[in-house]
């Protein structure tokens, strides 16, 4: 998704905008005296200055839009302020935002995406439709929609986090999990495109987010939805094994000039392995996934340099790699997913009997692992492999459930958590974050919670999940960001956060698998 790039400006103007000409004052013809009067010359200079400011402003806005995501500041009362989506339980599980005004006093009917408004009436989307209607609570379509949503939840499991041994009572995350699952379903289109959120700049499918959605559907016993997401990724993959940075809901790549993001290749491989471990052989239902895995893993293996590192690329920050502290080498946000992806691909190859490919990808993973030990470990696993490099959440990509536990990595995760912590209880995307300094990002907070839960640090995980639960919208939906006063500061729901919460709560109940390191 359009992750932490709200302070990012690309240095180049977007294509199709000509910056030459009007930005410079016209110069007199060579060899010909300038015959303008002083007054007319001053007017010309003023006009040129106005033109410069106007064009510069247009270039700035265009660059912000072209570089995507949450880069363009939203005015007060922005459309993303909806606290949640209205659904109806019927295929194709359409969702529509509820305005903040309508949400006053409203709540979801239990285990559904049907909303009871403050005046007692009910808002829902009828089966087969995409437009909300408001009906009396006795309307039979209300009960039908609730039954449909509840039945879908019952097909799998809704993780609650298990029992707190100190009190003997359930930890109480079931409501948050049910809402996250229902929201993920509303964000996943019939073709498998899993959208980051519903609002304009988020209404795209990022392969990275989609991978986590597939894993969340898998771990909660909803394999049909996971298969749909993975099939979408298989269809969208390029012949060279890569994916575009993001896709429109119809599956076409977004042509906005941003380069492919190498970390997404690793995440898709990890999610495919995760699905296979939980459900069984790929060839039984998803024969198209092995060609996808082979193309993706071959791309990663062949991309490694002499040091064993993949090329520099933007990662989940969606920032031009040339603006990193070490622009020559990849960030941990790229290296961690590449390592997890190669290990996952090797595990898939072993399970399929493709021993040659398994050995090839295991060797590639070993080279990346050795490079991490040489390049990142001596400095405490910072985002960029330099002395005193800044920390960010990507250090969790080297820990469970993506890699085996390691004491040095665990210490680095604690260091990152301290350096990214905010007074409101959440975390920034990274140390010395250049964006809004007092707004917490829920995906990063949830990622720390996931690695804590998957590593057996239950108390820390519960603390993160409690914070996320307490900072949902009034409808109980997980937002993208939380402001300094604890209120919603980004669109809701956010698919990536929903997926991470579901994985975290599940990890409290049973261990999550970790890609093999052989």
PDB file of N, CA, C and O in Angstrom, residues 88-90 93 109-114 142-158 174 178 181-182 185 222:
ATOM      1  N   UNK A  88     -23.218  -6.172   3.196  1.00  0.00           N
ATOM      2  CA  UNK A  88     -24.537  -6.772   3.194  1.00  0.00           C
ATOM      3  C   UNK A  88     -24.556  -8.276   3.202  1.00  0.00           C
ATOM      4  O   UNK A  88     -25.623  -8.866   3.174  1.00  0.00           O
ATOM      5  N   UNK A  89     -23.379  -8.905   3.193  1.00  0.00           N
ATOM      6  CA  UNK A  89     -23.359 -10.348   3.300  1.00  0.00           C
ATOM      7  C   UNK A  89     -23.529 -11.096   2.009  1.00  0.00           C
ATOM      8  O   UNK A  89     -23.395 -12.315   1.982  1.00  0.00           O
ATOM      9  N   UNK A  90     -23.846 -10.415   0.903  1.00  0.00           N
ATOM     10  CA  UNK A  90     -24.067 -11.115  -0.355  1.00  0.00           C
ATOM     11  C   UNK A  90     -22.976 -10.853  -1.359  1.00  0.00           C
ATOM     12  O   UNK A  90     -22.392  -9.772  -1.402  1.00  0.00           O
ATOM     13  N   UNK A  93     -19.849  -9.087  -2.078  1.00  0.00           N
ATOM     14  CA  UNK A  93     -19.364  -8.512  -0.817  1.00  0.00           C
ATOM     15  C   UNK A  93     -18.914  -7.063  -0.995  1.00  0.00           C
ATOM     16  O   UNK A  93     -17.806  -6.683  -0.646  1.00  0.00           O
ATOM     17  N   UNK A 109     -24.158  -4.732  13.536  1.00  0.00           N
ATOM     18  CA  UNK A 109     -24.846  -5.870  14.131  1.00  0.00           C
ATOM     19  C   UNK A 109     -23.823  -6.982  14.293  1.00  0.00           C
ATOM     20  O   UNK A 109     -22.924  -7.142  13.460  1.00  0.00           O
ATOM     21  N   UNK A 110     -23.895  -7.763  15.370  1.00  0.00           N
ATOM     22  CA  UNK A 110     -22.831  -8.733  15.680  1.00  0.00           C
ATOM     23  C   UNK A 110     -22.489  -9.648  14.503  1.00  0.00           C
ATOM     24  O   UNK A 110     -23.368 -10.135  13.791  1.00  0.00           O
ATOM     25  N   UNK A 111     -21.181  -9.834  14.310  1.00  0.00           N
ATOM     26  CA  UNK A 111     -20.644 -10.737  13.290  1.00  0.00           C
ATOM     27  C   UNK A 111     -21.179 -10.428  11.902  1.00  0.00           C
ATOM     28  O   UNK A 111     -21.490 -11.326  11.106  1.00  0.00           O
ATOM     29  N   UNK A 112     -21.267  -9.135  11.578  1.00  0.00           N
ATOM     30  CA  UNK A 112     -21.750  -8.754  10.258  1.00  0.00           C
ATOM     31  C   UNK A 112     -21.173  -7.404   9.866  1.00  0.00           C
ATOM     32  O   UNK A 112     -20.565  -6.699  10.679  1.00  0.00           O
ATOM     33  N   UNK A 113     -21.396  -7.040   8.607  1.00  0.00           N
ATOM     34  CA  UNK A 113     -21.044  -5.711   8.106  1.00  0.00           C
ATOM     35  C   UNK A 113     -22.282  -4.860   7.913  1.00  0.00           C
ATOM     36  O   UNK A 113     -22.272  -3.884   7.165  1.00  0.00           O
ATOM     37  N   UNK A 114     -23.360  -5.230   8.569  1.00  0.00           N
ATOM     38  CA  UNK A 114     -24.619  -4.493   8.546  1.00  0.00           C
ATOM     39  C   UNK A 114     -24.611  -3.507   9.710  1.00  0.00           C
ATOM     40  O   UNK A 114     -24.274  -3.879  10.841  1.00  0.00           O
ATOM     41  N   UNK A 142     -32.325  -7.657   6.387  1.00  0.00           N
ATOM     42  CA  UNK A 142     -31.372  -7.449   7.475  1.00  0.00           C
ATOM     43  C   UNK A 142     -30.948  -8.799   8.047  1.00  0.00           C
ATOM     44  O   UNK A 142     -29.748  -9.106   8.153  1.00  0.00           O
ATOM     45  N   UNK A 143     -31.908  -9.609   8.424  1.00  0.00           N
ATOM     46  CA  UNK A 143     -31.580 -10.920   8.992  1.00  0.00           C
ATOM     47  C   UNK A 143     -30.839 -11.785   7.989  1.00  0.00           C
ATOM     48  O   UNK A 143     -29.902 -12.520   8.344  1.00  0.00           O
ATOM     49  N   UNK A 144     -31.208 -11.689   6.721  1.00  0.00           N
ATOM     50  CA  UNK A 144     -30.541 -12.481   5.689  1.00  0.00           C
ATOM     51  C   UNK A 144     -29.073 -12.093   5.574  1.00  0.00           C
ATOM     52  O   UNK A 144     -28.188 -12.954   5.483  1.00  0.00           O
ATOM     53  N   UNK A 145     -28.795 -10.783   5.576  1.00  0.00           N
ATOM     54  CA  UNK A 145     -27.413 -10.309   5.450  1.00  0.00           C
ATOM     55  C   UNK A 145     -26.586 -10.711   6.662  1.00  0.00           C
ATOM     56  O   UNK A 145     -25.431 -11.136   6.531  1.00  0.00           O
ATOM     57  N   UNK A 146     -27.157 -10.597   7.854  1.00  0.00           N
ATOM     58  CA  UNK A 146     -26.423 -10.980   9.066  1.00  0.00           C
ATOM     59  C   UNK A 146     -26.125 -12.467   9.057  1.00  0.00           C
ATOM     60  O   UNK A 146     -25.013 -12.908   9.401  1.00  0.00           O
ATOM     61  N   UNK A 147     -27.109 -13.282   8.660  1.00  0.00           N
ATOM     62  CA  UNK A 147     -26.876 -14.730   8.596  1.00  0.00           C
ATOM     63  C   UNK A 147     -25.751 -15.065   7.618  1.00  0.00           C
ATOM     64  O   UNK A 147     -24.918 -15.940   7.883  1.00  0.00           O
ATOM     65  N   UNK A 148     -25.733 -14.380   6.489  1.00  0.00           N
ATOM     66  CA  UNK A 148     -24.701 -14.651   5.481  1.00  0.00           C
ATOM     67  C   UNK A 148     -23.314 -14.337   6.015  1.00  0.00           C
ATOM     68  O   UNK A 148     -22.383 -15.143   5.881  1.00  0.00           O
ATOM     69  N   UNK A 149     -23.143 -13.158   6.629  1.00  0.00           N
ATOM     70  CA  UNK A 149     -21.843 -12.791   7.192  1.00  0.00           C
ATOM     71  C   UNK A 149     -21.431 -13.751   8.307  1.00  0.00           C
ATOM     72  O   UNK A 149     -20.279 -14.202   8.367  1.00  0.00           O
ATOM     73  N   UNK A 150     -22.353 -14.051   9.186  1.00  0.00           N
ATOM     74  CA  UNK A 150     -22.040 -14.925  10.321  1.00  0.00           C
ATOM     75  C   UNK A 150     -21.681 -16.327   9.848  1.00  0.00           C
ATOM     76  O   UNK A 150     -20.773 -16.968  10.402  1.00  0.00           O
ATOM     77  N   UNK A 151     -22.380 -16.811   8.814  1.00  0.00           N
ATOM     78  CA  UNK A 151     -22.085 -18.139   8.291  1.00  0.00           C
ATOM     79  C   UNK A 151     -20.692 -18.179   7.672  1.00  0.00           C
ATOM     80  O   UNK A 151     -19.974 -19.181   7.808  1.00  0.00           O
ATOM     81  N   UNK A 152     -20.302 -17.094   7.004  1.00  0.00           N
ATOM     82  CA  UNK A 152     -18.962 -17.064   6.412  1.00  0.00           C
ATOM     83  C   UNK A 152     -17.900 -17.104   7.508  1.00  0.00           C
ATOM     84  O   UNK A 152     -16.926 -17.841   7.403  1.00  0.00           O
ATOM     85  N   UNK A 153     -18.071 -16.324   8.562  1.00  0.00           N
ATOM     86  CA  UNK A 153     -17.129 -16.362   9.677  1.00  0.00           C
ATOM     87  C   UNK A 153     -17.039 -17.776  10.259  1.00  0.00           C
ATOM     88  O   UNK A 153     -15.956 -18.259  10.583  1.00  0.00           O
ATOM     89  N   UNK A 154     -18.187 -18.442  10.365  1.00  0.00           N
ATOM     90  CA  UNK A 154     -18.229 -19.768  10.980  1.00  0.00           C
ATOM     91  C   UNK A 154     -17.570 -20.838  10.113  1.00  0.00           C
ATOM     92  O   UNK A 154     -17.240 -21.919  10.620  1.00  0.00           O
ATOM     93  N   UNK A 155     -17.369 -20.558   8.836  1.00  0.00           N
ATOM     94  CA  UNK A 155     -16.681 -21.517   7.977  1.00  0.00           C
ATOM     95  C   UNK A 155     -15.232 -21.712   8.400  1.00  0.00           C
ATOM     96  O   UNK A 155     -14.633 -22.750   8.125  1.00  0.00           O
ATOM     97  N   UNK A 156     -14.664 -20.699   9.024  1.00  0.00           N
ATOM     98  CA  UNK A 156     -13.299 -20.789   9.515  1.00  0.00           C
ATOM     99  C   UNK A 156     -13.272 -20.569  11.012  1.00  0.00           C
ATOM    100  O   UNK A 156     -14.150 -21.036  11.745  1.00  0.00           O
ATOM    101  N   UNK A 157     -12.253 -19.858  11.461  1.00  0.00           N
ATOM    102  CA  UNK A 157     -12.142 -19.537  12.882  1.00  0.00           C
ATOM    103  C   UNK A 157     -11.961 -18.039  13.052  1.00  0.00           C
ATOM    104  O   UNK A 157     -11.397 -17.367  12.185  1.00  0.00           O
ATOM    105  N   UNK A 158     -12.456 -17.536  14.148  1.00  0.00           N
ATOM    106  CA  UNK A 158     -12.245 -16.137  14.500  1.00  0.00           C
ATOM    107  C   UNK A 158     -11.350 -16.130  15.728  1.00  0.00           C
ATOM    108  O   UNK A 158     -11.812 -16.389  16.845  1.00  0.00           O
ATOM    109  N   UNK A 174     -11.674 -11.392  20.080  1.00  0.00           N
ATOM    110  CA  UNK A 174     -12.518 -11.965  19.038  1.00  0.00           C
ATOM    111  C   UNK A 174     -13.258 -10.895  18.250  1.00  0.00           C
ATOM    112  O   UNK A 174     -13.368 -10.971  17.024  1.00  0.00           O
ATOM    113  N   UNK A 178     -13.027 -10.530  14.263  1.00  0.00           N
ATOM    114  CA  UNK A 178     -14.182 -10.686  13.388  1.00  0.00           C
ATOM    115  C   UNK A 178     -14.339  -9.477  12.478  1.00  0.00           C
ATOM    116  O   UNK A 178     -14.595  -9.606  11.270  1.00  0.00           O
ATOM    117  N   UNK A 181     -11.610  -9.569   9.796  1.00  0.00           N
ATOM    118  CA  UNK A 181     -11.907 -10.554   8.758  1.00  0.00           C
ATOM    119  C   UNK A 181     -12.989 -10.057   7.812  1.00  0.00           C
ATOM    120  O   UNK A 181     -12.866 -10.161   6.579  1.00  0.00           O
ATOM    121  N   UNK A 182     -14.057  -9.525   8.349  1.00  0.00           N
ATOM    122  CA  UNK A 182     -15.137  -9.025   7.514  1.00  0.00           C
ATOM    123  C   UNK A 182     -14.674  -7.858   6.659  1.00  0.00           C
ATOM    124  O   UNK A 182     -15.075  -7.721   5.492  1.00  0.00           O
ATOM    125  N   UNK A 185     -12.660  -9.131   3.755  1.00  0.00           N
ATOM    126  CA  UNK A 185     -13.528  -9.672   2.707  1.00  0.00           C
ATOM    127  C   UNK A 185     -14.145  -8.545   1.878  1.00  0.00           C
ATOM    128  O   UNK A 185     -14.242  -8.643   0.655  1.00  0.00           O
ATOM    129  N   UNK A 222     -10.004 -19.667   5.895  1.00  0.00           N
ATOM    130  CA  UNK A 222     -10.784 -19.214   4.744  1.00  0.00           C
ATOM    131  C   UNK A 222      -9.948 -19.372   3.473  1.00  0.00           C
ATOM    132  O   UNK A 222      -9.549 -18.398   2.834  1.00  0.00           O
TER     133      UNK A 222
END
